[in-house]
PDB file of C-alpha atoms in Angstrom:
ATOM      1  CA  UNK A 416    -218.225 -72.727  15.218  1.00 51.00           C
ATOM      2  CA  UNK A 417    -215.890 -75.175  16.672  1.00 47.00           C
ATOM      3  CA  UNK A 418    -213.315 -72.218  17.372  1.00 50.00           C
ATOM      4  CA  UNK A 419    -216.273 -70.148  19.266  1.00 49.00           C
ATOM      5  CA  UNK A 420    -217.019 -73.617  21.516  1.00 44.00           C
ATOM      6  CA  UNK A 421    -213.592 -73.869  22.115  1.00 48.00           C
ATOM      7  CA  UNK A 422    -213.071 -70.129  23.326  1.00 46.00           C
ATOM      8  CA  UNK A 423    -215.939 -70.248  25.694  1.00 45.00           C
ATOM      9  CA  UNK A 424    -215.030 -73.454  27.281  1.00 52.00           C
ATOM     10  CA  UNK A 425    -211.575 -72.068  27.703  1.00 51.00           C
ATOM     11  CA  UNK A 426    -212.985 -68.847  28.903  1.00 48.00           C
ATOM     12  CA  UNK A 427    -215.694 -71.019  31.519  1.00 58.00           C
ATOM     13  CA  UNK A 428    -212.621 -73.094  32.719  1.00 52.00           C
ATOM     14  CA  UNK A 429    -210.122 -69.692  33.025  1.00 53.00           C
ATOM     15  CA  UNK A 430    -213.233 -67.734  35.067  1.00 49.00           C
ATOM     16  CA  UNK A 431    -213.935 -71.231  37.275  1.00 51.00           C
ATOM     17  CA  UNK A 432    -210.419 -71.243  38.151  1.00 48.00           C
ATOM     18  CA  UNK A 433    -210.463 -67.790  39.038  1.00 47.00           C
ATOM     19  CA  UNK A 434    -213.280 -67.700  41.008  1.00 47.00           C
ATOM     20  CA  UNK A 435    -211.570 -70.679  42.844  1.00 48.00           C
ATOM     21  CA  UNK A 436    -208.771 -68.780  43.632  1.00 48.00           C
ATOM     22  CA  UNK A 437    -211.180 -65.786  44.963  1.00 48.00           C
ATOM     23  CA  UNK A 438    -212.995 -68.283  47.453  1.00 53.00           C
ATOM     24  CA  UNK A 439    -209.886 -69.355  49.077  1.00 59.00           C
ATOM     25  CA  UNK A 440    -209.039 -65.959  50.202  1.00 58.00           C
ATOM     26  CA  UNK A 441    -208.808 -65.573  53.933  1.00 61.00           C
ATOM     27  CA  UNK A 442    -209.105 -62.040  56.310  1.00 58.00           C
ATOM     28  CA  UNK A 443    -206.555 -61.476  58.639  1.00 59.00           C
ATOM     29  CA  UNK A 444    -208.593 -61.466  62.261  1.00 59.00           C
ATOM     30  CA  UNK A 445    -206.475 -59.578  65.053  1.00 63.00           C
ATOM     31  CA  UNK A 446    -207.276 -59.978  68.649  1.00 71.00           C
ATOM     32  CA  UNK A 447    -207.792 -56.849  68.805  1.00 77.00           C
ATOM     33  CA  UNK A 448    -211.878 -56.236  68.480  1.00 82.00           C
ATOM     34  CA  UNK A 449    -213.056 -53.841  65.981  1.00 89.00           C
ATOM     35  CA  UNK A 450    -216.415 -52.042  66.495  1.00 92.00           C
ATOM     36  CA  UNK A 451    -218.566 -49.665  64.184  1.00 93.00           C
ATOM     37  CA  UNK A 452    -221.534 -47.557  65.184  1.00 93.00           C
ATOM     38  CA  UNK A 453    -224.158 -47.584  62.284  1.00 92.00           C
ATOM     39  CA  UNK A 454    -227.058 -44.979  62.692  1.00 92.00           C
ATOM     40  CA  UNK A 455    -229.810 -46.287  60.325  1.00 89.00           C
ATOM     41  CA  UNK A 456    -233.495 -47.302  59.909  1.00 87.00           C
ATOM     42  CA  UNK A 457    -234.153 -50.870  60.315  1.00 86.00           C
ATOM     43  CA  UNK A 458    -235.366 -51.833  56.828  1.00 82.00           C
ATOM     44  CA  UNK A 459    -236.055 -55.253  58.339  1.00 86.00           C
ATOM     45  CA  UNK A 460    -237.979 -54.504  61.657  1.00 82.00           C
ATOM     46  CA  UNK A 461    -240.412 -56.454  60.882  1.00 83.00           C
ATOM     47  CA  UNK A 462    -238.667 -59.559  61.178  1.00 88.00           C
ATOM     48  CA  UNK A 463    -235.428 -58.950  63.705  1.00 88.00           C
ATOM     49  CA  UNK A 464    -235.374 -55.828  66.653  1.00 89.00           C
ATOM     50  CA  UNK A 465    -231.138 -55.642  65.660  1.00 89.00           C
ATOM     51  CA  UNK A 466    -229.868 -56.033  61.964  1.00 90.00           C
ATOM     52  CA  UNK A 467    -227.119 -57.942  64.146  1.00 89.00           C
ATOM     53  CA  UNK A 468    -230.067 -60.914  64.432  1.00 90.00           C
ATOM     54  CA  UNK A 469    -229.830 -61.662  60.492  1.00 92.00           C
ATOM     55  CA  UNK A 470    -227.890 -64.327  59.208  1.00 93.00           C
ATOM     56  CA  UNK A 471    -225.618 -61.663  57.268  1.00 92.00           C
ATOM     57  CA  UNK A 472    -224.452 -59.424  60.127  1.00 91.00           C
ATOM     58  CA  UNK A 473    -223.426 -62.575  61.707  1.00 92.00           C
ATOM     59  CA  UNK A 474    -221.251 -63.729  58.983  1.00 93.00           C
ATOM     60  CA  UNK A 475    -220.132 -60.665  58.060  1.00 91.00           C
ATOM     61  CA  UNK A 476    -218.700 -60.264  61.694  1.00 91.00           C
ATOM     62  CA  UNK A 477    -217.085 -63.917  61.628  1.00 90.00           C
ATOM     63  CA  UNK A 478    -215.632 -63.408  58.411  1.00 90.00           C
ATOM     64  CA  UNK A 479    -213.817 -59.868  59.279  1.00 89.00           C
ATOM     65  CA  UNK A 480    -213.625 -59.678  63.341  1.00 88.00           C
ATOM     66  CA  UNK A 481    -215.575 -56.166  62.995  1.00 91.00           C
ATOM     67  CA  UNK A 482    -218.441 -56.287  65.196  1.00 92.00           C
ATOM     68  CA  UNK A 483    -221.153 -53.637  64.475  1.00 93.00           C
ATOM     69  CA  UNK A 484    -223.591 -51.776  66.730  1.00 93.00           C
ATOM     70  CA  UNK A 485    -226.459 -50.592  65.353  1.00 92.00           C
ATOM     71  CA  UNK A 486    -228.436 -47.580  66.642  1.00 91.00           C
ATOM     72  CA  UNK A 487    -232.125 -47.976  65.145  1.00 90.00           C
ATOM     73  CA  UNK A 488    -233.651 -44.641  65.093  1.00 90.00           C
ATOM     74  CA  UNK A 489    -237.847 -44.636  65.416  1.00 85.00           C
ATOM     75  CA  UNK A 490    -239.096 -44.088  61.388  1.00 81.00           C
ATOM     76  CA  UNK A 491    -242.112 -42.124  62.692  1.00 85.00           C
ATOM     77  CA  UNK A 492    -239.825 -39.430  63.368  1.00 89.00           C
ATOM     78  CA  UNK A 493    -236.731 -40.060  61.649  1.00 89.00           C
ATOM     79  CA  UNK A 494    -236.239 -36.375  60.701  1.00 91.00           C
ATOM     80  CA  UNK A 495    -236.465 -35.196  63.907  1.00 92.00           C
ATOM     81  CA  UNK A 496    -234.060 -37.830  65.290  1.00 91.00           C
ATOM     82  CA  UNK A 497    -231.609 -37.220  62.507  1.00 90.00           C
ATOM     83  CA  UNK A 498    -231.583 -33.642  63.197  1.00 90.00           C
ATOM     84  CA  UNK A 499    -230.840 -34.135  66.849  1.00 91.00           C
ATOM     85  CA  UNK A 500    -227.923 -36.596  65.675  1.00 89.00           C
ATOM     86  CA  UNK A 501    -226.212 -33.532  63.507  1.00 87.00           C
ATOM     87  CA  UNK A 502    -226.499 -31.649  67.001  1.00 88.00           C
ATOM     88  CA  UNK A 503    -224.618 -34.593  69.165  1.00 86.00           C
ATOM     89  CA  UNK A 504    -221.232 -33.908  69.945  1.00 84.00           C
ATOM     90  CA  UNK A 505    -220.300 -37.438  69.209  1.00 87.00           C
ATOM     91  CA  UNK A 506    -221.385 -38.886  65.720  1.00 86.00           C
ATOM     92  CA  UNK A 507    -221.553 -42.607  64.793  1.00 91.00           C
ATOM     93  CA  UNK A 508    -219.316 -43.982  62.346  1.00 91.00           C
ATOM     94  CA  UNK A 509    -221.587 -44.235  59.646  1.00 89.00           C
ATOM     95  CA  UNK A 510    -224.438 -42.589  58.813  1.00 88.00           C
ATOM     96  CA  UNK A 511    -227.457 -44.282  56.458  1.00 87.00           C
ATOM     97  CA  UNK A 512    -229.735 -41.431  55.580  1.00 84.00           C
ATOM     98  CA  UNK A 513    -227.780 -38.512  54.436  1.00 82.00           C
ATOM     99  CA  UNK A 514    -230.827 -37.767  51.798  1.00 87.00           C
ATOM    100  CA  UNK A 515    -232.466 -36.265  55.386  1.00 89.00           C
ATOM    101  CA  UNK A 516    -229.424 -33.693  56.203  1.00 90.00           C
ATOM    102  CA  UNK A 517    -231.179 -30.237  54.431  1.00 90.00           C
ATOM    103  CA  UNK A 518    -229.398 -29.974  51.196  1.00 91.00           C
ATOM    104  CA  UNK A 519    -228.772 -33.882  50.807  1.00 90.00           C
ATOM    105  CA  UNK A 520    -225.769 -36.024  50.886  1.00 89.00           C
ATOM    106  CA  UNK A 521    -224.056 -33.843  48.722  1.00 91.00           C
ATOM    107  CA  UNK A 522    -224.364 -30.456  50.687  1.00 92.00           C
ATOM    108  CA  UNK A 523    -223.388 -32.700  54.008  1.00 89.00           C
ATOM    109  CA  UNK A 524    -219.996 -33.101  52.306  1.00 91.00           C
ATOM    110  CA  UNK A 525    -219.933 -29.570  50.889  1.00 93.00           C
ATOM    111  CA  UNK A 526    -220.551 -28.287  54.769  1.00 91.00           C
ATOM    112  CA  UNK A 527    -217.552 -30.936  56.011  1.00 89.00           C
ATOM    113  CA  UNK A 528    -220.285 -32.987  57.567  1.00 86.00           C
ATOM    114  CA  UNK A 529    -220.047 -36.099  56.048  1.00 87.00           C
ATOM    115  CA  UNK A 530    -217.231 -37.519  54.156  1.00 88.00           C
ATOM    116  CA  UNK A 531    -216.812 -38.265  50.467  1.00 87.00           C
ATOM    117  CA  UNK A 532    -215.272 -41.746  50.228  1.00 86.00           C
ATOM    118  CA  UNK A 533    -214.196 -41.811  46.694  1.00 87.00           C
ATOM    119  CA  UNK A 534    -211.306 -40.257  47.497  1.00 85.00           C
ATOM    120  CA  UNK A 535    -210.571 -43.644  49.537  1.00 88.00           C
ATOM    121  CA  UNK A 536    -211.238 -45.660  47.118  1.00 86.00           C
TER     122      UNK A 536
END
């Protein structure tokens, strides 16, 4: 017993000084500004008109010097909208809502429409 109380306060202490470590890591920020274009329903329209409003985005954009704009497409006719969006000559960087391309996500990357990131990873 004593040997099993001793392992998992080493263990606490060994993960506490890890996650330490973790905490104190800083992102390099260039002058240079970074932007994304995110096409996507706002999940939280209810609340903010930008996802750039909430408390996250904010941080998010502190922390790594990447500012994101959001394009919020209308829900009531999000198919339509994403369908004209396939048809644009100029595509955002991301893309949430690749279960509406016909096919889903996975035919998008079949036809060389959207991009399988695992290979990135």
């Amino acid at each position: 017993m004593k040997k099993t109380l001793a392992f998992l306060i080493a263990l606490m202490l060994g993960l506490g000084a890890t996650v330490g470590a973790l905490a104190e890591i800083t992102y390099p920020i260039s002058d240079e500004k970074i932007e994304l274009t995110v096409w996507g329903v706002n999940t939280l329209s209810d609340y903010v008109v930008d996802l750039n409003e909430t408390p996250f985005y904010q941080a998010l954009e502190e922390a790594t010097g990447v500012h994101v704009n959001f394009i919020h497409p209308n829900s009531s006719n999000l198919q339509e909208q994403f369908n004209l969006l396939m048809f644009a000559d100029k595509l955002p960087d991301i893309i949430y809502g690749g279960n509406l391309y016909t096919g889903g996500p996975f035919q998008g990357v079949a036809d060389n429409v959207f991009v399988n990131l695992a290979d990135y990873l």
